[in-house]
Amino acid sequence: MRTFLLLSTATIGVLSVPAYGQDQSGVVASGDTGIRLQLSGQVNRGVLFTDDGEQTDTFFVDNDNSSTRLRFTGEGDLNDRTTVGVNIEVQIESNSTASVNQLDETSGGDSFTERKLEVYLDNQAWGRLTLGQGSTASDGTSEEDLSGTAVVGYSGVADLAGGILFRGTDGVLSDVNVGSVFANFDGLSRRDRIRYDTPGFAGFSLSASAASDDQYDVALRYANEFGGVAVASAIAFSSDDESNETTNGSLSLLHVNSGVSLTLAAAQTDLSDTTDTRDPTFGYVKLGYQTNGLTSLGKTAFAVDYSLNEDTGVLGDEATSYGLFAVQSIDRVGTDLYLGVRNYEYEQPGAEFEDISAVLTGARIKF
């Protein structure tokens, strides 16, 4: 809480600098340093309803699919082709959908954590070099999604109700929650690292990063549009601090005129522990439709998806999930209203569990 108060005080101070206040473009100056400072972020709050086969619960939550956060970015020009910049992004979650459960409706409490604390040097010809905490090269490579519904449902299917515990068919709550058996193995996520990104070439870009404990990854991304079809894709290889190696990727296609989209993702992890014979795998498919014709407020998007994890929790287990989603954008005020319905099924050798049903509805407002 003390950190949050200090950050809030600093924010007020920045926004009230008299000689360098907000200009007509919405950029806030940081003082006489040549750095253009911008403040942005979002608040994403919702209501989560769950049914574990015997008990129903209602939680007032922060949507971990796209959490509440605050962001400061600064950039200055060394010359007409080279810029230096900073990025500070913090997450502020109260009752995250990833942590609340049947035993504690306020599980996890209030969470104030850093997401990005980094500096970078960007040259149009040579690419970008970034140092500090932030996205590794492989971060997001399982999550390319053009459906317009990722705010409530994407390949990270556990985020909608990750803390909810499975109940055995005998009626007893287990210690297995949704988040422990569903994973999209999205590379190394965000870490303290050094990262290099090449300039874009014909829609392609290559990234590589390295972190402590011999962690490293490399990723190739491609984004373009052909014949009215938008393409977003990524593939990555990573090795974590335990030398587990993961290969993962995703592909999303959007037919711009019809609004129909198809999204695919997959991953496999090779565990370094030779005594653990698991071979965790993940697969995901989503079919979506979006249109601007239903209302003048903004785009309306619908989607259905299916996800499969095997050997993720224990050897021989299987976790499947399917969902239905709707998102209504209100462009004038940077708002997304959403509704998501998801079912989780889990099986493991020697144990049987009831399905979990979850409904999440809420709003994300960006500023």
mmCIF file of C-alpha atoms in Angstrom:
data_model
loop_
_atom_site.group_PDB
_atom_site.id
_atom_site.type_symbol
_atom_site.label_atom_id
_atom_site.label_comp_id
_atom_site.label_asym_id
_atom_site.label_seq_id
_atom_site.Cartn_x
_atom_site.Cartn_y
_atom_site.Cartn_z
ATOM 1 C CA MET A 1 0.000 0.000 0.000
ATOM 2 C CA ARG A 2 2.878 2.391 0.789
ATOM 3 C CA THR A 3 4.328 1.793 -2.683
ATOM 4 C CA PHE A 4 0.960 2.486 -4.260
ATOM 5 C CA LEU A 5 0.589 5.762 -2.324
ATOM 6 C CA LEU A 6 4.059 6.880 -3.369
ATOM 7 C CA LEU A 7 3.325 6.088 -7.006
ATOM 8 C CA SER A 8 -0.002 7.907 -6.817
ATOM 9 C CA THR A 9 1.691 10.972 -5.327
ATOM 10 C CA ALA A 10 4.309 10.924 -8.076
ATOM 11 C CA THR A 11 1.592 10.670 -10.701
ATOM 12 C CA ILE A 12 -0.217 13.714 -9.297
ATOM 13 C CA GLY A 13 3.054 15.595 -9.233
ATOM 14 C CA VAL A 14 3.832 14.809 -12.860
ATOM 15 C CA LEU A 15 0.369 15.805 -14.030
ATOM 16 C CA SER A 16 0.539 19.130 -12.167
ATOM 17 C CA VAL A 17 3.906 20.409 -13.475
ATOM 18 C CA PRO A 18 3.008 23.999 -14.422
ATOM 19 C CA ALA A 19 5.427 24.819 -17.250
ATOM 20 C CA TYR A 20 5.286 21.464 -18.897
ATOM 21 C CA GLY A 21 1.633 20.507 -18.601
ATOM 22 C CA GLN A 22 -0.446 18.494 -20.998
ATOM 23 C CA ASP A 23 -0.235 19.761 -24.571
ATOM 24 C CA GLN A 24 -2.841 19.530 -27.331
ATOM 25 C CA SER A 25 -1.736 16.016 -28.348
ATOM 26 C CA GLY A 26 -2.316 14.553 -24.890
ATOM 27 C CA VAL A 27 1.404 14.089 -24.166
ATOM 28 C CA VAL A 28 2.591 15.008 -20.669
ATOM 29 C CA ALA A 29 6.125 16.442 -20.508
ATOM 30 C CA SER A 30 8.457 15.071 -17.832
ATOM 31 C CA GLY A 31 10.441 18.259 -17.417
ATOM 32 C CA ASP A 32 13.277 19.757 -19.437
ATOM 33 C CA THR A 33 14.817 16.382 -20.400
ATOM 34 C CA GLY A 34 13.686 15.897 -23.984
ATOM 35 C CA ILE A 35 11.540 12.918 -22.990
ATOM 36 C CA ARG A 36 7.871 12.834 -23.966
ATOM 37 C CA LEU A 37 5.913 11.186 -21.156
ATOM 38 C CA GLN A 38 2.543 9.475 -21.574
ATOM 39 C CA LEU A 39 0.217 8.068 -18.941
ATOM 40 C CA SER A 40 -2.218 5.288 -19.828
ATOM 41 C CA GLY A 41 -3.813 2.193 -18.368
ATOM 42 C CA GLN A 42 -7.078 0.405 -17.745
ATOM 43 C CA VAL A 43 -9.511 -0.758 -15.080
ATOM 44 C CA ASN A 44 -11.131 -4.157 -15.618
ATOM 45 C CA ARG A 45 -13.734 -5.249 -13.081
ATOM 46 C CA GLY A 46 -16.306 -8.010 -13.216
ATOM 47 C CA VAL A 47 -18.548 -10.476 -11.453
ATOM 48 C CA LEU A 48 -17.661 -14.182 -11.545
ATOM 49 C CA PHE A 49 -20.265 -16.888 -10.979
ATOM 50 C CA THR A 50 -19.077 -20.482 -10.501
ATOM 51 C CA ASP A 51 -20.612 -23.917 -9.989
ATOM 52 C CA ASP A 52 -18.322 -26.785 -8.939
ATOM 53 C CA GLY A 53 -21.001 -29.467 -9.206
ATOM 54 C CA GLU A 54 -22.290 -29.011 -5.666
ATOM 55 C CA GLN A 55 -21.706 -25.402 -4.613
ATOM 56 C CA THR A 56 -22.351 -22.107 -6.378
ATOM 57 C CA ASP A 57 -20.412 -18.936 -5.571
ATOM 58 C CA THR A 58 -20.336 -15.291 -6.599
ATOM 59 C CA PHE A 59 -17.117 -13.261 -6.605
ATOM 60 C CA PHE A 60 -16.495 -9.586 -7.312
ATOM 61 C CA VAL A 61 -13.214 -9.692 -9.181
ATOM 62 C CA ASP A 62 -10.493 -8.166 -11.276
ATOM 63 C CA ASN A 63 -10.437 -9.901 -14.663
ATOM 64 C CA ASP A 64 -7.034 -11.575 -14.970
ATOM 65 C CA ASN A 65 -7.516 -12.045 -18.727
ATOM 66 C CA SER A 66 -6.549 -8.356 -18.962
ATOM 67 C CA SER A 67 -5.888 -7.026 -15.460
ATOM 68 C CA THR A 68 -6.239 -3.515 -14.053
ATOM 69 C CA ARG A 69 -2.966 -1.670 -14.651
ATOM 70 C CA LEU A 70 -1.236 1.708 -14.850
ATOM 71 C CA ARG A 71 1.431 2.574 -17.416
ATOM 72 C CA PHE A 72 4.027 5.324 -17.881
ATOM 73 C CA THR A 73 5.948 5.470 -21.161
ATOM 74 C CA GLY A 74 8.606 7.993 -22.141
ATOM 75 C CA GLU A 75 10.482 8.493 -25.392
ATOM 76 C CA GLY A 76 13.040 10.955 -26.728
ATOM 77 C CA ASP A 77 14.801 11.387 -30.066
ATOM 78 C CA LEU A 78 18.571 11.048 -30.397
ATOM 79 C CA ASN A 79 18.173 11.809 -34.092
ATOM 80 C CA ASP A 80 15.595 11.289 -36.829
ATOM 81 C CA ARG A 81 16.219 7.509 -36.842
ATOM 82 C CA THR A 82 17.062 6.677 -33.217
ATOM 83 C CA THR A 83 15.034 7.000 -30.030
ATOM 84 C CA VAL A 84 15.550 6.108 -26.378
ATOM 85 C CA GLY A 85 12.661 5.196 -24.148
ATOM 86 C CA VAL A 86 11.389 3.941 -20.816
ATOM 87 C CA ASN A 87 8.390 1.834 -19.878
ATOM 88 C CA ILE A 88 6.926 1.471 -16.380
ATOM 89 C CA GLU A 89 3.820 -0.688 -16.021
ATOM 90 C CA VAL A 90 2.312 -1.861 -12.754
ATOM 91 C CA GLN A 91 -0.625 -4.165 -12.057
ATOM 92 C CA ILE A 92 -3.227 -3.415 -9.395
ATOM 93 C CA GLU A 93 -5.583 -6.346 -8.785
ATOM 94 C CA SER A 94 -8.177 -6.849 -6.080
ATOM 95 C CA ASN A 95 -9.696 -10.357 -5.982
ATOM 96 C CA SER A 96 -8.142 -11.645 -9.191
ATOM 97 C CA THR A 97 -10.087 -14.264 -11.151
ATOM 98 C CA ALA A 98 -6.844 -16.263 -11.053
ATOM 99 C CA SER A 99 -6.920 -16.641 -7.258
ATOM 100 C CA VAL A 100 -10.419 -16.453 -5.705
ATOM 101 C CA ASN A 101 -11.913 -19.821 -4.732
ATOM 102 C CA GLN A 102 -14.664 -21.567 -2.769
ATOM 103 C CA LEU A 103 -12.752 -21.361 0.512
ATOM 104 C CA ASP A 104 -11.976 -17.660 0.338
ATOM 105 C CA GLU A 105 -13.959 -15.181 -1.751
ATOM 106 C CA THR A 106 -11.170 -12.625 -1.318
ATOM 107 C CA SER A 107 -8.312 -15.047 -1.967
ATOM 108 C CA GLY A 108 -5.144 -13.183 -2.846
ATOM 109 C CA GLY A 109 -6.513 -9.905 -1.483
ATOM 110 C CA ASP A 110 -5.079 -6.774 -3.038
ATOM 111 C CA SER A 111 -2.125 -7.218 -5.390
ATOM 112 C CA PHE A 112 0.260 -4.457 -6.461
ATOM 113 C CA THR A 113 3.026 -5.851 -8.666
ATOM 114 C CA GLU A 114 5.390 -4.574 -11.323
ATOM 115 C CA ARG A 115 4.920 -5.815 -14.893
ATOM 116 C CA LYS A 116 7.461 -3.752 -16.806
ATOM 117 C CA LEU A 117 10.417 -1.637 -15.655
ATOM 118 C CA GLU A 118 12.636 -1.213 -18.700
ATOM 119 C CA VAL A 119 14.703 1.082 -20.886
ATOM 120 C CA TYR A 120 15.343 0.716 -24.600
ATOM 121 C CA LEU A 121 17.273 2.019 -27.599
ATOM 122 C CA ASP A 122 15.445 1.849 -30.932
ATOM 123 C CA ASN A 123 16.963 2.430 -34.362
ATOM 124 C CA GLN A 124 14.926 2.170 -37.564
ATOM 125 C CA ALA A 125 17.717 0.320 -39.367
ATOM 126 C CA TRP A 126 19.161 -1.845 -36.559
ATOM 127 C CA GLY A 127 16.170 -2.677 -34.381
ATOM 128 C CA ARG A 128 15.474 -2.336 -30.666
ATOM 129 C CA LEU A 129 17.594 -3.306 -27.637
ATOM 130 C CA THR A 130 15.713 -3.469 -24.308
ATOM 131 C CA LEU A 131 17.070 -3.888 -20.779
ATOM 132 C CA GLY A 132 15.085 -4.487 -17.584
ATOM 133 C CA GLN A 133 11.931 -6.268 -16.531
ATOM 134 C CA GLY A 134 9.453 -6.822 -19.328
ATOM 135 C CA SER A 135 8.270 -9.254 -21.948
ATOM 136 C CA THR A 136 10.778 -11.873 -23.004
ATOM 137 C CA ALA A 137 11.010 -12.707 -26.707
ATOM 138 C CA SER A 138 8.600 -15.622 -26.298
ATOM 139 C CA ASP A 139 6.014 -13.770 -24.210
ATOM 140 C CA GLY A 140 2.659 -13.701 -25.995
ATOM 141 C CA THR A 141 3.622 -16.198 -28.696
ATOM 142 C CA SER A 142 0.813 -18.580 -27.640
ATOM 143 C CA GLU A 143 -1.681 -15.706 -27.614
ATOM 144 C CA GLU A 144 -2.040 -14.210 -31.100
ATOM 145 C CA ASP A 145 -5.790 -13.553 -31.354
ATOM 146 C CA LEU A 146 -7.732 -11.418 -33.862
ATOM 147 C CA SER A 147 -11.193 -12.481 -32.663
ATOM 148 C CA GLY A 148 -11.877 -9.311 -30.671
ATOM 149 C CA THR A 149 -12.859 -11.363 -27.589
ATOM 150 C CA ALA A 150 -9.515 -11.833 -25.824
ATOM 151 C CA VAL A 151 -10.571 -9.534 -22.967
ATOM 152 C CA VAL A 152 -12.739 -12.388 -21.634
ATOM 153 C CA GLY A 153 -11.518 -15.522 -23.429
ATOM 154 C CA TYR A 154 -8.210 -16.447 -25.112
ATOM 155 C CA SER A 155 -5.718 -19.335 -25.107
ATOM 156 C CA GLY A 156 -4.927 -18.737 -21.428
ATOM 157 C CA VAL A 157 -8.209 -20.402 -20.485
ATOM 158 C CA ALA A 158 -7.356 -20.627 -16.770
ATOM 159 C CA ASP A 159 -7.389 -16.849 -16.326
ATOM 160 C CA LEU A 160 -11.183 -16.683 -16.202
ATOM 161 C CA ALA A 161 -11.443 -18.835 -13.037
ATOM 162 C CA GLY A 162 -7.954 -20.094 -12.218
ATOM 163 C CA GLY A 163 -8.337 -20.313 -8.450
ATOM 164 C CA ILE A 164 -11.508 -22.427 -8.391
ATOM 165 C CA LEU A 165 -10.973 -25.867 -6.843
ATOM 166 C CA PHE A 166 -12.210 -29.056 -8.470
ATOM 167 C CA ARG A 167 -14.605 -31.107 -6.338
ATOM 168 C CA GLY A 168 -14.340 -34.877 -6.294
ATOM 169 C CA THR A 169 -17.347 -36.957 -7.244
ATOM 170 C CA ASP A 170 -17.518 -37.866 -3.532
ATOM 171 C CA GLY A 171 -18.419 -34.222 -2.816
ATOM 172 C CA VAL A 172 -15.084 -33.293 -1.194
ATOM 173 C CA LEU A 173 -13.088 -30.311 -2.445
ATOM 174 C CA SER A 174 -9.679 -31.305 -3.782
ATOM 175 C CA ASP A 175 -6.461 -29.278 -3.668
ATOM 176 C CA VAL A 176 -6.404 -29.139 -7.494
ATOM 177 C CA ASN A 177 -7.425 -25.790 -8.935
ATOM 178 C CA VAL A 178 -8.073 -24.765 -12.533
ATOM 179 C CA GLY A 179 -4.816 -22.843 -12.851
ATOM 180 C CA SER A 180 -2.672 -25.858 -11.917
ATOM 181 C CA VAL A 181 -3.887 -28.089 -14.768
ATOM 182 C CA PHE A 182 -4.599 -25.603 -17.590
ATOM 183 C CA ALA A 183 -1.662 -23.752 -19.184
ATOM 184 C CA ASN A 184 -0.853 -22.330 -22.617
ATOM 185 C CA PHE A 185 2.938 -22.585 -21.997
ATOM 186 C CA ASP A 186 3.444 -19.050 -23.261
ATOM 187 C CA GLY A 187 7.230 -18.992 -23.202
ATOM 188 C CA LEU A 188 9.108 -17.199 -20.416
ATOM 189 C CA SER A 189 6.498 -14.484 -19.800
ATOM 190 C CA ARG A 190 7.943 -11.282 -18.238
ATOM 191 C CA ARG A 191 11.343 -11.313 -16.545
ATOM 192 C CA ASP A 192 14.435 -9.212 -15.867
ATOM 193 C CA ARG A 193 16.262 -9.733 -19.126
ATOM 194 C CA ILE A 194 18.026 -8.219 -22.093
ATOM 195 C CA ARG A 195 16.115 -8.458 -25.367
ATOM 196 C CA TYR A 196 16.784 -7.663 -28.997
ATOM 197 C CA ASP A 197 14.150 -7.208 -31.729
ATOM 198 C CA THR A 198 14.998 -6.886 -35.406
ATOM 199 C CA PRO A 199 13.252 -4.288 -37.560
ATOM 200 C CA GLY A 200 10.180 -5.579 -39.358
ATOM 201 C CA PHE A 201 10.755 -6.996 -42.837
ATOM 202 C CA ALA A 202 7.850 -7.929 -45.106
ATOM 203 C CA GLY A 203 5.750 -8.578 -42.012
ATOM 204 C CA PHE A 204 8.399 -10.691 -40.219
ATOM 205 C CA SER A 205 10.294 -9.825 -37.039
ATOM 206 C CA LEU A 206 12.767 -11.864 -34.991
ATOM 207 C CA SER A 207 13.363 -11.523 -31.242
ATOM 208 C CA ALA A 208 15.760 -13.053 -28.727
ATOM 209 C CA SER A 209 16.277 -12.532 -25.015
ATOM 210 C CA ALA A 210 18.384 -13.817 -22.129
ATOM 211 C CA ALA A 211 17.774 -13.764 -18.375
ATOM 212 C CA SER A 212 19.596 -15.003 -15.287
ATOM 213 C CA ASP A 213 20.043 -18.722 -14.490
ATOM 214 C CA ASP A 214 20.766 -19.504 -18.148
ATOM 215 C CA GLN A 215 17.241 -18.695 -19.297
ATOM 216 C CA TYR A 216 16.909 -17.791 -22.958
ATOM 217 C CA ASP A 217 14.405 -17.751 -25.799
ATOM 218 C CA VAL A 218 13.930 -16.829 -29.437
ATOM 219 C CA ALA A 219 10.745 -15.994 -31.323
ATOM 220 C CA LEU A 220 9.641 -15.323 -34.885
ATOM 221 C CA ARG A 221 6.512 -13.267 -35.550
ATOM 222 C CA TYR A 222 4.604 -12.518 -38.722
ATOM 223 C CA ALA A 223 1.747 -10.080 -39.296
ATOM 224 C CA ASN A 224 0.305 -9.006 -42.623
ATOM 225 C CA GLU A 225 -2.829 -8.940 -44.768
ATOM 226 C CA PHE A 226 -3.457 -10.836 -47.977
ATOM 227 C CA GLY A 227 -6.563 -10.582 -50.140
ATOM 228 C CA GLY A 228 -8.627 -9.196 -47.293
ATOM 229 C CA VAL A 229 -7.348 -11.742 -44.739
ATOM 230 C CA ALA A 230 -5.382 -10.387 -41.763
ATOM 231 C CA VAL A 231 -2.722 -12.717 -40.361
ATOM 232 C CA ALA A 232 -1.059 -12.650 -36.930
ATOM 233 C CA SER A 233 1.293 -15.483 -36.010
ATOM 234 C CA ALA A 234 4.206 -16.375 -33.749
ATOM 235 C CA ILE A 235 6.444 -19.327 -32.928
ATOM 236 C CA ALA A 236 8.998 -19.573 -30.120
ATOM 237 C CA PHE A 237 11.532 -21.762 -28.367
ATOM 238 C CA SER A 238 12.491 -21.173 -24.731
ATOM 239 C CA SER A 239 14.525 -22.708 -21.914
ATOM 240 C CA ASP A 240 13.654 -21.768 -18.318
ATOM 241 C CA ASP A 241 15.664 -21.693 -15.067
ATOM 242 C CA GLU A 242 15.180 -25.456 -14.639
ATOM 243 C CA SER A 243 16.282 -26.148 -18.234
ATOM 244 C CA ASN A 244 12.763 -27.182 -19.249
ATOM 245 C CA GLU A 245 12.447 -26.557 -22.983
ATOM 246 C CA THR A 246 9.217 -25.344 -24.572
ATOM 247 C CA THR A 247 8.223 -24.994 -28.201
ATOM 248 C CA ASN A 248 5.008 -23.064 -28.733
ATOM 249 C CA GLY A 249 3.161 -20.884 -31.206
ATOM 250 C CA SER A 250 -0.134 -19.450 -32.366
ATOM 251 C CA LEU A 251 -1.865 -18.357 -35.565
ATOM 252 C CA SER A 252 -4.898 -16.113 -35.987
ATOM 253 C CA LEU A 253 -6.673 -15.350 -39.257
ATOM 254 C CA LEU A 254 -9.385 -12.722 -39.768
ATOM 255 C CA HIS A 255 -11.399 -12.333 -42.963
ATOM 256 C CA VAL A 256 -11.832 -8.575 -42.754
ATOM 257 C CA ASN A 257 -14.977 -8.217 -44.900
ATOM 258 C CA SER A 258 -16.984 -11.030 -43.297
ATOM 259 C CA GLY A 259 -15.574 -10.655 -39.763
ATOM 260 C CA VAL A 260 -14.974 -14.403 -39.428
ATOM 261 C CA SER A 261 -11.799 -15.415 -37.587
ATOM 262 C CA LEU A 262 -9.936 -18.625 -36.786
ATOM 263 C CA THR A 263 -7.336 -18.866 -34.024
ATOM 264 C CA LEU A 264 -5.035 -21.805 -33.276
ATOM 265 C CA ALA A 265 -2.364 -22.336 -30.610
ATOM 266 C CA ALA A 266 -0.209 -25.254 -29.476
ATOM 267 C CA ALA A 267 2.744 -26.022 -27.220
ATOM 268 C CA GLN A 268 4.910 -28.862 -25.936
ATOM 269 C CA THR A 269 7.330 -28.845 -23.005
ATOM 270 C CA ASP A 270 10.274 -31.209 -22.525
ATOM 271 C CA LEU A 271 10.983 -31.522 -18.797
ATOM 272 C CA SER A 272 14.632 -31.631 -17.719
ATOM 273 C CA ASP A 273 13.882 -33.852 -14.694
ATOM 274 C CA THR A 274 14.550 -37.371 -15.977
ATOM 275 C CA THR A 275 12.534 -38.851 -13.100
ATOM 276 C CA ASP A 276 9.423 -37.015 -14.328
ATOM 277 C CA THR A 277 8.120 -38.872 -17.371
ATOM 278 C CA ARG A 278 5.400 -36.355 -18.158
ATOM 279 C CA ASP A 279 5.266 -34.748 -21.601
ATOM 280 C CA PRO A 280 2.994 -31.700 -21.098
ATOM 281 C CA THR A 281 1.151 -30.591 -24.225
ATOM 282 C CA PHE A 282 -1.427 -27.945 -25.045
ATOM 283 C CA GLY A 283 -3.786 -27.295 -27.957
ATOM 284 C CA TYR A 284 -6.343 -24.570 -28.616
ATOM 285 C CA VAL A 285 -8.837 -23.598 -31.306
ATOM 286 C CA LYS A 286 -11.244 -20.642 -31.511
ATOM 287 C CA LEU A 287 -13.838 -19.600 -34.084
ATOM 288 C CA GLY A 288 -14.997 -15.983 -33.995
ATOM 289 C CA TYR A 289 -17.236 -13.451 -35.694
ATOM 290 C CA GLN A 290 -17.187 -9.663 -35.390
ATOM 291 C CA THR A 291 -19.234 -6.885 -36.955
ATOM 292 C CA ASN A 292 -19.797 -3.140 -36.792
ATOM 293 C CA GLY A 293 -23.347 -3.540 -38.085
ATOM 294 C CA LEU A 294 -25.249 -4.404 -34.898
ATOM 295 C CA THR A 295 -24.874 -1.055 -33.154
ATOM 296 C CA SER A 296 -23.356 2.369 -33.682
ATOM 297 C CA LEU A 297 -21.470 2.049 -30.378
ATOM 298 C CA GLY A 298 -18.627 0.036 -31.889
ATOM 299 C CA LYS A 299 -17.596 -3.482 -32.841
ATOM 300 C CA THR A 300 -19.539 -6.492 -31.553
ATOM 301 C CA ALA A 301 -17.602 -9.767 -31.347
ATOM 302 C CA PHE A 302 -18.603 -13.366 -30.615
ATOM 303 C CA ALA A 303 -16.468 -16.501 -30.286
ATOM 304 C CA VAL A 304 -16.407 -20.120 -29.202
ATOM 305 C CA ASP A 305 -13.257 -22.019 -28.235
ATOM 306 C CA TYR A 306 -11.887 -25.392 -27.117
ATOM 307 C CA SER A 307 -8.706 -26.151 -25.182
ATOM 308 C CA LEU A 308 -6.883 -29.376 -24.282
ATOM 309 C CA ASN A 309 -4.035 -29.963 -21.812
ATOM 310 C CA GLU A 310 -2.404 -33.354 -21.231
ATOM 311 C CA ASP A 311 0.161 -34.390 -18.578
ATOM 312 C CA THR A 312 0.141 -30.857 -17.173
ATOM 313 C CA GLY A 313 -0.680 -31.590 -13.521
ATOM 314 C CA VAL A 314 0.282 -35.262 -13.189
ATOM 315 C CA LEU A 315 1.228 -38.047 -15.564
ATOM 316 C CA GLY A 316 -1.765 -39.268 -17.552
ATOM 317 C CA ASP A 317 -4.121 -36.399 -16.723
ATOM 318 C CA GLU A 318 -6.356 -34.575 -19.209
ATOM 319 C CA ALA A 319 -7.904 -31.126 -18.861
ATOM 320 C CA THR A 320 -10.410 -29.799 -21.393
ATOM 321 C CA SER A 321 -12.316 -26.543 -21.568
ATOM 322 C CA TYR A 322 -14.785 -24.947 -23.938
ATOM 323 C CA GLY A 323 -16.240 -21.471 -23.855
ATOM 324 C CA LEU A 324 -18.639 -18.987 -25.414
ATOM 325 C CA PHE A 325 -17.913 -15.226 -25.445
ATOM 326 C CA ALA A 326 -19.445 -11.890 -26.432
ATOM 327 C CA VAL A 327 -17.806 -8.460 -26.341
ATOM 328 C CA GLN A 328 -19.376 -5.084 -27.127
ATOM 329 C CA SER A 329 -16.982 -2.185 -27.672
ATOM 330 C CA ILE A 330 -18.035 1.393 -26.948
ATOM 331 C CA ASP A 331 -15.460 3.319 -28.949
ATOM 332 C CA ARG A 332 -16.370 6.780 -27.717
ATOM 333 C CA VAL A 333 -15.315 6.020 -24.132
ATOM 334 C CA GLY A 334 -12.701 3.274 -24.609
ATOM 335 C CA THR A 335 -14.926 0.635 -23.040
ATOM 336 C CA ASP A 336 -15.453 -3.096 -23.631
ATOM 337 C CA LEU A 337 -18.484 -4.811 -22.105
ATOM 338 C CA TYR A 338 -18.081 -8.582 -22.012
ATOM 339 C CA LEU A 339 -19.689 -11.880 -21.117
ATOM 340 C CA GLY A 340 -17.896 -15.215 -20.991
ATOM 341 C CA VAL A 341 -19.172 -18.694 -20.198
ATOM 342 C CA ARG A 342 -16.640 -21.481 -19.716
ATOM 343 C CA ASN A 343 -16.720 -25.143 -18.675
ATOM 344 C CA TYR A 344 -13.703 -26.952 -17.205
ATOM 345 C CA GLU A 345 -13.325 -30.744 -17.169
ATOM 346 C CA TYR A 346 -10.456 -32.601 -15.510
ATOM 347 C CA GLU A 347 -9.443 -36.257 -15.286
ATOM 348 C CA GLN A 348 -6.456 -37.904 -13.663
ATOM 349 C CA PRO A 349 -5.602 -41.571 -13.003
ATOM 350 C CA GLY A 350 -7.297 -42.841 -9.859
ATOM 351 C CA ALA A 351 -9.454 -39.773 -9.257
ATOM 352 C CA GLU A 352 -12.747 -38.410 -10.603
ATOM 353 C CA PHE A 353 -13.849 -34.769 -10.491
ATOM 354 C CA GLU A 354 -16.987 -32.796 -11.120
ATOM 355 C CA ASP A 355 -16.988 -30.258 -13.938
ATOM 356 C CA ILE A 356 -16.631 -26.574 -13.103
ATOM 357 C CA SER A 357 -18.872 -24.041 -14.847
ATOM 358 C CA ALA A 358 -17.972 -20.353 -14.743
ATOM 359 C CA VAL A 359 -19.605 -17.157 -15.995
ATOM 360 C CA LEU A 360 -17.700 -13.868 -16.035
ATOM 361 C CA THR A 361 -19.293 -10.525 -16.951
ATOM 362 C CA GLY A 362 -17.851 -7.053 -16.584
ATOM 363 C CA ALA A 363 -16.296 -4.027 -18.198
ATOM 364 C CA ARG A 364 -12.809 -2.877 -19.164
ATOM 365 C CA ILE A 365 -12.255 0.866 -19.527
ATOM 366 C CA LYS A 366 -9.006 2.066 -21.074
ATOM 367 C CA PHE A 367 -7.553 5.540 -20.629
#
